[in-house]
Short mmCIF file of C-alpha atoms and ligand atoms in Angstrom, two decimals:
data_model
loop_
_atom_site.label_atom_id
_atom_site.label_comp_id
_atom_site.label_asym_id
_atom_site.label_seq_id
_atom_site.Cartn_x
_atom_site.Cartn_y
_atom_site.Cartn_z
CA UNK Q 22 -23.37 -3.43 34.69
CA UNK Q 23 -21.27 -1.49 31.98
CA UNK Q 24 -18.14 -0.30 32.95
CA UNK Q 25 -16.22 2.89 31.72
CA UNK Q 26 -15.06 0.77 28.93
CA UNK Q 27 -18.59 0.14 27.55
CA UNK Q 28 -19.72 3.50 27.86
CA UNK Q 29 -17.71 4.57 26.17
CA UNK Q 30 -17.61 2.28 23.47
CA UNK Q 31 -21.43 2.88 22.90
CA UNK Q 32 -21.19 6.36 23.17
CA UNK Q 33 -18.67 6.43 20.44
CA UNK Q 34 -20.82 4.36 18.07
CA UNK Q 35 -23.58 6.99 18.20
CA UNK Q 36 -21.53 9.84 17.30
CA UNK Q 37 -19.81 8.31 14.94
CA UNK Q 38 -20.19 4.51 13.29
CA UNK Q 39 -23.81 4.66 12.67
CA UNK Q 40 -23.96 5.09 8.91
CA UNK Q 41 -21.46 1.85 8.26
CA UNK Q 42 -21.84 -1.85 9.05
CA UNK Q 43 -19.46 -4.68 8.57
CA UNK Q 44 -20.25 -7.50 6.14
CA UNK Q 45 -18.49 -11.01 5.19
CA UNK Q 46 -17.32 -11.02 1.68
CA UNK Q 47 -17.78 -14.90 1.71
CA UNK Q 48 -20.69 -15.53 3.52
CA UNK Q 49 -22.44 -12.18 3.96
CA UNK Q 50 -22.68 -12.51 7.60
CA UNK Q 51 -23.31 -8.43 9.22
CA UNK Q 52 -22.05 -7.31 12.01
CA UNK Q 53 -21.62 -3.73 14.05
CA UNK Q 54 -18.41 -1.87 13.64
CA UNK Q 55 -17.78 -1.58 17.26
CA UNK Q 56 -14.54 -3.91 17.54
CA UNK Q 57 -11.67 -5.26 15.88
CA UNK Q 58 -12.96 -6.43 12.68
CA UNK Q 59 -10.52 -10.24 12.60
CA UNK Q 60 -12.39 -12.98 10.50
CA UNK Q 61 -15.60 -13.84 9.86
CA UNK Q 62 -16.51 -17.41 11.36
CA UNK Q 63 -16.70 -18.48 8.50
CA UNK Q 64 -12.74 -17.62 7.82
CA UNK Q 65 -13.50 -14.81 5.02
CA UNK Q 66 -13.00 -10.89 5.73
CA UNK Q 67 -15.52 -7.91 6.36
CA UNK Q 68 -16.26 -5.32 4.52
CA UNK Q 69 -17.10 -2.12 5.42
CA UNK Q 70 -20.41 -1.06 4.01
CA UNK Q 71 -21.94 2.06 3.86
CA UNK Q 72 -25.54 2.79 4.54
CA UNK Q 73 -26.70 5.76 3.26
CA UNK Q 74 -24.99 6.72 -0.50
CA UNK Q 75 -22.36 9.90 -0.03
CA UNK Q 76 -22.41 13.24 -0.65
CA UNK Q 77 -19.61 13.99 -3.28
CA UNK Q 78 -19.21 17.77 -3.93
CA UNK Q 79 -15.98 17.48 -5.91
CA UNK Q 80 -15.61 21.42 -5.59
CA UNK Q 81 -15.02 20.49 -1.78
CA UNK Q 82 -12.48 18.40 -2.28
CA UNK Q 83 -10.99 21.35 -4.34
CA UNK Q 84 -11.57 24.07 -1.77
CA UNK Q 85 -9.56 21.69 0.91
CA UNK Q 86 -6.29 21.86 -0.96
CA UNK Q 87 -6.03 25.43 -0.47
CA UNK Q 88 -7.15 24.89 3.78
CA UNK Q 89 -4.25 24.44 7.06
CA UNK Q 90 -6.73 21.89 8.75
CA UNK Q 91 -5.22 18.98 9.38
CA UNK Q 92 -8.12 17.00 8.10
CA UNK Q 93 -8.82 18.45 4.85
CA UNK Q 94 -4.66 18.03 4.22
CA UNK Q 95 -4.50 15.15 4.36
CA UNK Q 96 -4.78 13.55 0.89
CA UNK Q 97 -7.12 10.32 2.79
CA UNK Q 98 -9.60 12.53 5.19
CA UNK Q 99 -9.95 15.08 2.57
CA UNK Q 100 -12.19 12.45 0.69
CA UNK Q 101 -14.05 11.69 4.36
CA UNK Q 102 -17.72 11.67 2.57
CA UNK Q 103 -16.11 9.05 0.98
CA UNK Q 104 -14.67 7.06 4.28
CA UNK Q 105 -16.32 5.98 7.19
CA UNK Q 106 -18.21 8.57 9.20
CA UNK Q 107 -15.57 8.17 12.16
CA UNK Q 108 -16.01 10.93 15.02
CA UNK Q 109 -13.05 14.06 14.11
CA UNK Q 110 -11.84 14.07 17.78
CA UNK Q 111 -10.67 10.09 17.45
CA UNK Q 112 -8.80 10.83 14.26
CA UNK Q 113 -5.20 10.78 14.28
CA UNK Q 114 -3.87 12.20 11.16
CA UNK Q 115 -0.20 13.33 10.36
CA UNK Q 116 -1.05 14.29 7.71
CA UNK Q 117 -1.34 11.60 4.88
CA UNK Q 118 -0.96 10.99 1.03
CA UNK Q 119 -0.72 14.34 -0.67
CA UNK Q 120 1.80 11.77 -3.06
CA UNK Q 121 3.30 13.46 -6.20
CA UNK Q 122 2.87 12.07 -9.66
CA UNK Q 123 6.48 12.20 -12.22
CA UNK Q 124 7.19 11.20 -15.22
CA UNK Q 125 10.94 11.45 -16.67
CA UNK Q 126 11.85 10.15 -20.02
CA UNK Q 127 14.90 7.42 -18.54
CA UNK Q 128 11.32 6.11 -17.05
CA UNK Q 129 9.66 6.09 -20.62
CA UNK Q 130 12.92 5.18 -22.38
CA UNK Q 131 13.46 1.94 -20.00
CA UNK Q 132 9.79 0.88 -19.98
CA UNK Q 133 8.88 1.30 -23.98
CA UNK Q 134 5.96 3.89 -22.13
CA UNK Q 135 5.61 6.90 -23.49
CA UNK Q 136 3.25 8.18 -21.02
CA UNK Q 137 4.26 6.75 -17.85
CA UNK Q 138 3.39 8.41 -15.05
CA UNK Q 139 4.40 7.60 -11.09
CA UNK Q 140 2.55 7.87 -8.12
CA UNK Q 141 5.05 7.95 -5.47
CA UNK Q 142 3.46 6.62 -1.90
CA UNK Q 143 6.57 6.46 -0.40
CA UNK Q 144 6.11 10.39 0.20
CA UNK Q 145 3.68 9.61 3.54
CA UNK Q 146 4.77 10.10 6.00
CA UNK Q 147 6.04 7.03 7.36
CA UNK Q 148 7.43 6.61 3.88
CA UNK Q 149 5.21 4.09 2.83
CA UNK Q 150 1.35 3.81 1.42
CA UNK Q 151 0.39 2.06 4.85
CA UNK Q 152 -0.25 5.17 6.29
CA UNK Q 153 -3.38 5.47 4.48
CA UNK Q 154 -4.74 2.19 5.57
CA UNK Q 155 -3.34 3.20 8.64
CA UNK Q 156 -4.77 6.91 10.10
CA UNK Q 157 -8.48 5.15 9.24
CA UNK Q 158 -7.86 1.63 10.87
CA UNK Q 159 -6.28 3.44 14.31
CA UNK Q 160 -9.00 5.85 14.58
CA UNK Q 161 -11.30 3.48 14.54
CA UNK Q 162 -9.36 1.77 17.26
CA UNK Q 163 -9.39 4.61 19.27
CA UNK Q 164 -13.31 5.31 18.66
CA UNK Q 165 -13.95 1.68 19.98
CA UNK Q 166 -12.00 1.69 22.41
CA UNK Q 167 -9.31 -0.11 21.74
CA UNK Q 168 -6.91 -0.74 24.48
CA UNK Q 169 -4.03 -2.00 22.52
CA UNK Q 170 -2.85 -2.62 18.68
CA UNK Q 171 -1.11 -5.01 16.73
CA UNK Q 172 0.35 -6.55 13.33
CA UNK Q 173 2.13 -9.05 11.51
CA UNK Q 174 4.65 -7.06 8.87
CA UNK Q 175 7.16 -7.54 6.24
CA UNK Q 176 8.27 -4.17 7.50
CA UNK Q 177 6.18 -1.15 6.39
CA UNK Q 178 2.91 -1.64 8.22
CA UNK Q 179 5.11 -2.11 11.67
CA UNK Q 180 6.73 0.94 11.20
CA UNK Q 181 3.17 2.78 10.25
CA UNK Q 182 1.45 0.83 12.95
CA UNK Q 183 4.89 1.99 15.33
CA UNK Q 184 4.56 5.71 14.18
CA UNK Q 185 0.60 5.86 14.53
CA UNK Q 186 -0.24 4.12 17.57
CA UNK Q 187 2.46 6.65 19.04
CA UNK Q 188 0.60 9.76 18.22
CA UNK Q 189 -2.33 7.93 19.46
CA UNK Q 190 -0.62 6.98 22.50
CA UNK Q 191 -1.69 3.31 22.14
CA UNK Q 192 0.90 0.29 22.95
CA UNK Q 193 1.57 -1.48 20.22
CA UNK Q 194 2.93 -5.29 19.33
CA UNK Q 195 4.63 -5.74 15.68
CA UNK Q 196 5.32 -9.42 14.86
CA UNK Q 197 8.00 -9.45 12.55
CA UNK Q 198 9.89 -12.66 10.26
CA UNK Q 199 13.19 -12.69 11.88
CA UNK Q 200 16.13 -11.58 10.21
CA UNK Q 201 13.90 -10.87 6.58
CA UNK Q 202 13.32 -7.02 7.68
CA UNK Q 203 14.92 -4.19 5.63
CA UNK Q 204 17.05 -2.30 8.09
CA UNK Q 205 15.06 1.73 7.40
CA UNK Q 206 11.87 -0.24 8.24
CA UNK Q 207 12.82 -2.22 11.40
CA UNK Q 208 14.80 1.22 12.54
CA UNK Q 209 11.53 2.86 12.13
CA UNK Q 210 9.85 0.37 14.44
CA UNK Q 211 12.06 0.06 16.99
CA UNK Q 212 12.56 4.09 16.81
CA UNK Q 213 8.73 5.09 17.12
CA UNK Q 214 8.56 2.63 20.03
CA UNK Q 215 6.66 -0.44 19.08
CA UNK Q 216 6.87 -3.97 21.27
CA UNK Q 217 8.73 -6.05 18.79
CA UNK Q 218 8.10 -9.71 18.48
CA UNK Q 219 10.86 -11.35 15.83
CA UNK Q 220 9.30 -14.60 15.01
CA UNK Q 221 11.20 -17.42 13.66
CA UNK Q 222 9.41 -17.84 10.63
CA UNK Q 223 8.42 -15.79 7.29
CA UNK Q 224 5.89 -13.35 7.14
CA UNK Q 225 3.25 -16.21 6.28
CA UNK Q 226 3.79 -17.62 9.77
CA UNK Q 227 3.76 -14.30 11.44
CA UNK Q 228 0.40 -13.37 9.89
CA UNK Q 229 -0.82 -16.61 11.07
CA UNK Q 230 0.33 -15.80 14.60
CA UNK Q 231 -1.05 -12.74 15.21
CA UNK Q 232 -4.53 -13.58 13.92
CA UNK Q 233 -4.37 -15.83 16.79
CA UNK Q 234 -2.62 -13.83 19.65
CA UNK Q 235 -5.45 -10.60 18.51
CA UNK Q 236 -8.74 -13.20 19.46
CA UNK Q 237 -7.31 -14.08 22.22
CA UNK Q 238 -5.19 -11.53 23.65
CA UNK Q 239 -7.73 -8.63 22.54
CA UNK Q 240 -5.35 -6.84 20.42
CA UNK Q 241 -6.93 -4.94 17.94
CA UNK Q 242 -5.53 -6.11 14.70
CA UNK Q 243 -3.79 -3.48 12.24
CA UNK Q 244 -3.35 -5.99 9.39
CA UNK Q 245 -5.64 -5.07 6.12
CA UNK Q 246 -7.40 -8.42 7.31
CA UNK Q 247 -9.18 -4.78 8.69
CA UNK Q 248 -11.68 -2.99 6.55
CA UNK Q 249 -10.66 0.13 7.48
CA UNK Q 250 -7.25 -0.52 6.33
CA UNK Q 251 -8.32 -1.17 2.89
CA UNK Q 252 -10.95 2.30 3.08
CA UNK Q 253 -8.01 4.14 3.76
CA UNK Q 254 -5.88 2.56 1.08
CA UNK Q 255 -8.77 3.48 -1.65
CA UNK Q 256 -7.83 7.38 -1.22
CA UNK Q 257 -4.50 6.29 -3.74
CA UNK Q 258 -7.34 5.88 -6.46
CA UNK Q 259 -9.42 8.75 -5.20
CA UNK Q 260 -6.22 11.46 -4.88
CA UNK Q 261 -4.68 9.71 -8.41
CA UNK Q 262 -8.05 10.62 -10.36
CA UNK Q 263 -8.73 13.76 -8.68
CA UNK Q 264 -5.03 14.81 -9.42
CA UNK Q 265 -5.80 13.83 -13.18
CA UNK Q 266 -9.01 15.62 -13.14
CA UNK Q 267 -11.10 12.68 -13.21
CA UNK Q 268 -9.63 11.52 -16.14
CA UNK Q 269 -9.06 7.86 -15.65
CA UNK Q 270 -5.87 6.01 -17.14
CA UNK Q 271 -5.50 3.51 -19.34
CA UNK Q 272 -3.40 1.47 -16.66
CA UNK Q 273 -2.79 1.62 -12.60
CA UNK Q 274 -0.05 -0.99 -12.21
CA UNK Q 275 1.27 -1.57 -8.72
CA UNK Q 276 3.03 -4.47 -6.61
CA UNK Q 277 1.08 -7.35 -5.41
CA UNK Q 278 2.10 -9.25 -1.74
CA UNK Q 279 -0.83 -9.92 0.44
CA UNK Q 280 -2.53 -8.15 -1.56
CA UNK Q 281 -4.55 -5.78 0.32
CA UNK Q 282 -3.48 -2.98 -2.31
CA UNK Q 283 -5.20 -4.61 -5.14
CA UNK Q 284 -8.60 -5.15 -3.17
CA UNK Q 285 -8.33 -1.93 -2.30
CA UNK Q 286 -8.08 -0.42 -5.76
CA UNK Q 287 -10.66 -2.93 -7.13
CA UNK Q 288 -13.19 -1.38 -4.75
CA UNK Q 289 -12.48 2.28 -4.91
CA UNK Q 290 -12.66 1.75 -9.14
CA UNK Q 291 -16.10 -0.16 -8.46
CA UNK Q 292 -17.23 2.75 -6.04
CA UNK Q 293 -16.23 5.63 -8.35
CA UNK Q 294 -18.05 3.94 -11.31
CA UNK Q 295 -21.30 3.40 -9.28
CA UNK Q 296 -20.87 7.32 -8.53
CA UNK Q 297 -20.49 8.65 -11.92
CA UNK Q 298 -16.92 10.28 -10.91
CA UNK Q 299 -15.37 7.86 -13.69
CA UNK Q 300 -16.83 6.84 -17.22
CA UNK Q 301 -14.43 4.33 -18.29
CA UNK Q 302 -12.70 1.81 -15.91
CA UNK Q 303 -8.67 1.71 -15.96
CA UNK Q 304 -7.10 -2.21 -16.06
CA UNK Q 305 -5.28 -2.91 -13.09
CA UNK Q 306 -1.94 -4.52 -13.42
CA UNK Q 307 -0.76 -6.86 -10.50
CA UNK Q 308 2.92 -7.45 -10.35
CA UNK Q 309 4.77 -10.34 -8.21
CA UNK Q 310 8.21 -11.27 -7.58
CA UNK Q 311 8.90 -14.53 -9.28
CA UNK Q 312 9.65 -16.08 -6.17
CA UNK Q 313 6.55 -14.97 -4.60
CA UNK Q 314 3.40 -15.18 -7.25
CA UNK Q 315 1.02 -17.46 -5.65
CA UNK Q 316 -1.97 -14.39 -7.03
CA UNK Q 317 -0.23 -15.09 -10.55
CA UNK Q 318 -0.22 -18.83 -10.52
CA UNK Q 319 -4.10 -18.52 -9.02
CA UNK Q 320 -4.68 -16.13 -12.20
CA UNK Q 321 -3.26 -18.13 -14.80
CA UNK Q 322 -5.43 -21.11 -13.80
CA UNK Q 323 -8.70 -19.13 -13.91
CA UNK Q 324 -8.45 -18.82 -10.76
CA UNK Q 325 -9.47 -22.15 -9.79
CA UNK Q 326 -7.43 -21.76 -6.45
CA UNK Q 327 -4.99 -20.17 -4.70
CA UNK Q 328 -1.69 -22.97 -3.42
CA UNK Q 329 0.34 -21.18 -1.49
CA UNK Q 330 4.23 -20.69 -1.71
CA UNK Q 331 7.17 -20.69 0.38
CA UNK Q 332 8.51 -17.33 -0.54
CA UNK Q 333 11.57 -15.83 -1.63
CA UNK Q 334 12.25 -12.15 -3.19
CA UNK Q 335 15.15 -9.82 -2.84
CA UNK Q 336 11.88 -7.69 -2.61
CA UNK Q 337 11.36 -8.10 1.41
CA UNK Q 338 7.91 -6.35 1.58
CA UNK Q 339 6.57 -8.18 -0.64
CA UNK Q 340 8.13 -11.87 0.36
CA UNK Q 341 4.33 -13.40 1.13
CA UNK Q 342 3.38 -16.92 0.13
CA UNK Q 343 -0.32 -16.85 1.11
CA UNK Q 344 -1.69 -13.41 0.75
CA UNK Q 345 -4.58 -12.78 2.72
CA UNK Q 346 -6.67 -10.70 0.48
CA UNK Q 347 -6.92 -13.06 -2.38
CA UNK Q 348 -10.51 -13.63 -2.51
CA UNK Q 349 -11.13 -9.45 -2.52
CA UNK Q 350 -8.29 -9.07 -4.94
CA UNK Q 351 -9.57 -11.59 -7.73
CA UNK Q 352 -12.73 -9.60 -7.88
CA UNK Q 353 -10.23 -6.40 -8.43
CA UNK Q 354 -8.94 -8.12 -11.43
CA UNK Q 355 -12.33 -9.77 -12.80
CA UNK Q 356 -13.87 -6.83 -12.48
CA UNK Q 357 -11.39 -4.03 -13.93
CA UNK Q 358 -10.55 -6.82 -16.90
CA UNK Q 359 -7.20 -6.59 -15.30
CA UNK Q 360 -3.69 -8.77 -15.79
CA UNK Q 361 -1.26 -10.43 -12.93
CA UNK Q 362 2.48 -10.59 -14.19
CA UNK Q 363 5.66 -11.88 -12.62
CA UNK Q 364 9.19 -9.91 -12.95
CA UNK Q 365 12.41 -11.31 -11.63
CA UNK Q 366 14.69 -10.26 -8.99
CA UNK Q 367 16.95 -9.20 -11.67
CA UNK Q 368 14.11 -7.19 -13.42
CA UNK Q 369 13.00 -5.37 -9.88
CA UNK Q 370 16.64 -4.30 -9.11
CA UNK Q 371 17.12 -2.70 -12.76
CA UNK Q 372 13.51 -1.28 -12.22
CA UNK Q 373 15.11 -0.03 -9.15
CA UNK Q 374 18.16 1.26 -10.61
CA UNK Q 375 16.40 3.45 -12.86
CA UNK Q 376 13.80 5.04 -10.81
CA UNK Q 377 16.71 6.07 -8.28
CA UNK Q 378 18.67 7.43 -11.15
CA UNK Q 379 15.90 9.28 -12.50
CA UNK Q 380 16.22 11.54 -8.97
CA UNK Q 381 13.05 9.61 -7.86
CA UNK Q 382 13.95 6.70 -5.95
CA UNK Q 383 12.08 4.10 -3.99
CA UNK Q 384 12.42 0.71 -2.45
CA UNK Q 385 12.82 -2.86 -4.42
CA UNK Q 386 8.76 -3.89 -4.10
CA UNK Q 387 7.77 -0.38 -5.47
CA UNK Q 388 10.28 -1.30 -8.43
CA UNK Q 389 8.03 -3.99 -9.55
CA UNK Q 390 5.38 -2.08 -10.73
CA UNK Q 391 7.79 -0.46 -13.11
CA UNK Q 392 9.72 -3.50 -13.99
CA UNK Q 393 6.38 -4.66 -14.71
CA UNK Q 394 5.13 -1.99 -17.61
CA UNK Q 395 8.30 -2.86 -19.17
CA UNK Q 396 7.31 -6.34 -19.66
CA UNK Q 397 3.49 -6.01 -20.00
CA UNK Q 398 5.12 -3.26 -23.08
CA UNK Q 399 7.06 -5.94 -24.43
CA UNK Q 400 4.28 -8.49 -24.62
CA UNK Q 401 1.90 -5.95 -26.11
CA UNK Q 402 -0.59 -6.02 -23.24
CA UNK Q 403 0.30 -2.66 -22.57
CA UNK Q 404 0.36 -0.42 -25.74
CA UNK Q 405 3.20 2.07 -26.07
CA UNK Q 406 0.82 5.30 -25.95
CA UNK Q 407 -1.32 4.02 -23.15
CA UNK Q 408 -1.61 6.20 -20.38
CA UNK Q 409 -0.13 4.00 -17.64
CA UNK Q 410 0.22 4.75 -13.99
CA UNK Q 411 2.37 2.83 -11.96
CA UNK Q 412 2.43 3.26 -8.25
CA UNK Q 413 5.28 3.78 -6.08
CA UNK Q 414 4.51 2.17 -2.84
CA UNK Q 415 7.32 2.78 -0.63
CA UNK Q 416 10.73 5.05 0.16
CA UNK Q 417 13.97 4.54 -1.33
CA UNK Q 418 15.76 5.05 1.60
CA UNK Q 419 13.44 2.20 3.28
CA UNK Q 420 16.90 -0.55 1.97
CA UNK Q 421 19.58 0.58 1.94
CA UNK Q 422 21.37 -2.48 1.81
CA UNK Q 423 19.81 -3.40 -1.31
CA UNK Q 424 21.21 0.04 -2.92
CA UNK Q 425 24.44 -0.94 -1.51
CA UNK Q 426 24.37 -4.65 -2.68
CA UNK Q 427 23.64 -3.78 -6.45
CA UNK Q 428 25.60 -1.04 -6.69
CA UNK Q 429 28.50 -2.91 -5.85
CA UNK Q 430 28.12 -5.95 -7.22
CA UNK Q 431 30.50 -5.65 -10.42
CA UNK Q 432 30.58 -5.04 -13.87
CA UNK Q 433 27.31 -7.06 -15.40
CA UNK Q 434 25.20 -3.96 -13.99
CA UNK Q 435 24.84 -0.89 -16.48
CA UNK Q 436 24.09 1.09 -13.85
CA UNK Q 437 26.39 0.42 -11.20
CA UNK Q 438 27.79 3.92 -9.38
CA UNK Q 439 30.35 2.61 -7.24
CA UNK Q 440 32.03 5.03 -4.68
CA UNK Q 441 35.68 5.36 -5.14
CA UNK Q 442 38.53 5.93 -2.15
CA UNK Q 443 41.41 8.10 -2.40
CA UNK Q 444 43.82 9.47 -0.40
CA UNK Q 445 43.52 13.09 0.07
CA UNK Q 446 45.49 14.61 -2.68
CA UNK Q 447 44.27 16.47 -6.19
CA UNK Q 448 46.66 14.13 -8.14
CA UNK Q 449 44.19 10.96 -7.30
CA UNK Q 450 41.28 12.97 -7.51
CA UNK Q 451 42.14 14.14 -11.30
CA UNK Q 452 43.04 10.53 -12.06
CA UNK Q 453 39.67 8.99 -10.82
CA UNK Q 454 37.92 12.07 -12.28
CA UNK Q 455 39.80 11.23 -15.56
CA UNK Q 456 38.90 7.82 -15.48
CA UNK Q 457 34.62 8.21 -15.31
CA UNK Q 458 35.18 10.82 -18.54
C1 AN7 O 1 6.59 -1.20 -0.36
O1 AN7 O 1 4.39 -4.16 5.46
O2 AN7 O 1 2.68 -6.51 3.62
O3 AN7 O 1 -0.17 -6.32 -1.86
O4 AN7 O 1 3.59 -6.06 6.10
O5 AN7 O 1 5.56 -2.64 1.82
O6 AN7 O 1 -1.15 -4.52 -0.41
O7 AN7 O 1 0.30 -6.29 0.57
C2 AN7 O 1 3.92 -4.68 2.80
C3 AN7 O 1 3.51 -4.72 1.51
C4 AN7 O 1 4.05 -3.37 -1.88
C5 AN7 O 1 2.48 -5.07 -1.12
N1 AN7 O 1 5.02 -2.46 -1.70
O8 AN7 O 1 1.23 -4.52 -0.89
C6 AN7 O 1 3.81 -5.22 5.21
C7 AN7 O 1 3.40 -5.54 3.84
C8 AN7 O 1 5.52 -2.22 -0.47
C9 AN7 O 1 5.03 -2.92 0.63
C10 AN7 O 1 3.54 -4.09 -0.83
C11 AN7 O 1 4.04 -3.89 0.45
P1 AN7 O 1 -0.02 -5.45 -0.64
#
């Protein structure tokens, strides 16, 4: 007999999930999208796929910018013929994306780019792009059914997962590497309420864990092992080229960790194409820490395999040895012609340093994208007078520790702004005013 639970499960599918399925990007297995989407048997990840082709009235998309509806604010739903059909009274929305692009010329000067622009994701609102991934993967939770959520996390996606499962009054478990958290990020966890699991391990072992505890536990997983995550995630592309009027750039360059970014991107470029809303393709541009680049040692093999690393990266979000969206990521690259770089710490934290003095600001993983132009620049991948786009991807105010480290480290940093102490007295203030000129 079918209990509550079932009822209304199914009843949920009909108004809403009918015109998607799930499909294996491995082994092209299908399957309903009436559950947690975890693995494939066969150990590859679903896709969502879409069966009937989408309306697109870009003049919609137009009129919703000027609306107070929650759903045509926010800068994901407001592309929904684009997203899966999901029924409006499971969506929980804050609302999302919305993410400003700048361009300052310390940027340009730094970088060699004279038309670099930034997309800054850390303006969601849990300061991070996860929310995007995040407001599609927990409604469908909640149109399924789901009773309770989870996720491994270098730190954004727990506090997205922390904020969202809140307003959707869901329990949720975050598995976090212990001790390897940046302090705004595990604040936002524990602050928006989240069970949090510190496992003794890095972020490779976490993941690893709760794949296993969601089968078995029936957690619904919030990881972008989950299609939805990565549908949600694609709006960065769609906002980004309706914000340039359709006119695609030359470049989108962004951070790579477990890459569910890059897949992400890939698709929405591939989508877009197959719609006629873009001519000409942009090149994506993956960057990794040095200490984390198991997608850049894959790519400079041909991608004959992917070995994965024991990670290490003053960049915490992006500290991820065996990134679970490789397979869905290569395709991104092979398919927009695109390049994989590595930067140092050294590199991110100047990155860093320049971004925050530009009045912009963001956290070390974002920093990589930019650290990244200013290499691909050097090595005449990237051409001076390309338009270039490099994304943001999270807050500055997400580490503060690592604004405190650099900026007191010593001399060797040209950027260094190191607070002075005084006693109260005009005297010592004229003499350290005196001595910065
Ligand atoms: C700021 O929060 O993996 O390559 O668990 O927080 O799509 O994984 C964070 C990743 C870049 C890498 N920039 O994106 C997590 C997590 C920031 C991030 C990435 C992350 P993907």
């Amino acid at each position: 007999m079918a209990g509550e639970g079932d009822r209304e499960r199914s009843s949920a599918l009909v108004a809403g999930l009918a015109g998607i399925s799930l499909r294996c990007g491995r082994c092209g297995t299908a399957i309903a999208a009436d559950r947690s989407p975890g693995r494939c048997g066969c150990g590859g990840l679903y896709e969502v796929v879409y069966t009937r082709a989408p309306a697109i009235d870009l003049r919609a998309f137009e009129r919703r910018l000027g609306s107070w509806e929650a759903l045509d604010r926010s800068g994901v739903w407001r592309y929904r013929e684009l997203l899966p059909p999901l029924p409006s009274e499971r969506i929980v929305t804050r609302p999302e994306g919305n993410t400003n692009l700048y361009s300052h010329p310390a940027l340009s000067a730094w970088t060699g780019c004279t038309n670099l622009i930034v997309k800054h994701e850390g303006e969601n609102p849990t300061g991070s792009f996860k929310d995007r991934g995040m407001t599609v993967a927990i409604s469908h939770a909640r149109a399924v059914g789901a009773r309770a959520v989870a996720c491994a996390s270098t730190g954004n996606t727990s506090a997205s997962v922390a904020a969202y499962a809140a307003l959707a009054g869901l329990p949720s478990v975050v598995f976090l590497p212990a001790g390897k958290i940046a302090a705004g990020k595990l604040g936002q966890a524990i602050a928006y309420g989240a069970r949090i699991v510190q496992v003794e391990g890095d972020f490779d072992a976490a993941m690893q864990l709760v794949e296993a505890a969601s089968s078995e536990l029936d957690l619904y997983l919030l990881n972008s092992v989950n299609p939805f995550r990565l549908e949600g995630q694609k709006t960065i592309v769609f906002e980004l080229l309706h914000q340039l009027a359709w006119e695609p750039p030359d470049w989108i360059v962004l951070p790579g960790g477990n890459l569910g970014n890059t897949a992400a991107f890939g698709a929405a470029l591939e989508q877009l194409v197959r719609w006629g809303l873009v001519a000409q393709l942009p090149r994506l541009a993956v960057i990794q820490a040095e200490g984390a680049a198991p997608f850049y040692a894959a790519y400079r093999s041909g991608f004959v395999e992917l070995r994965p690393v024991r990670a290490e990266t003053v960049a915490t979000a992006i500290r991820i040895g065996n990134p679970v969206s490789y397979e869905r990521a290569r395709r991104a690259i092979e398919f927009t012609r695109g390049v994989v770089e590595i930067v140092s710490d050294e590199e991110i934290l100047d990155a860093k340093a320049v971004v925050d003095r530009a009045g912009i600001g963001c956290e070390p993983a974002s920093a990589a994208s930019v650290a990244g132009v200013r290499k691909l620049v050097a090595q005449g991948v990237i051409r001076p007078g390309d338009r270039v786009v490099a994304v943001l991807t999270g807050h500055v105010l997400k580490d503060p520790d690592a604004i405190i480290a650099y900026h007191l480290a010593g001399e060797r940093r040209p950027l260094a702004n190191r607070p002075v102490t005084i006693p109260p007295s005009l005297a010592a203030l004229r003499e350290v005013l005196d001595d910065a000129g």
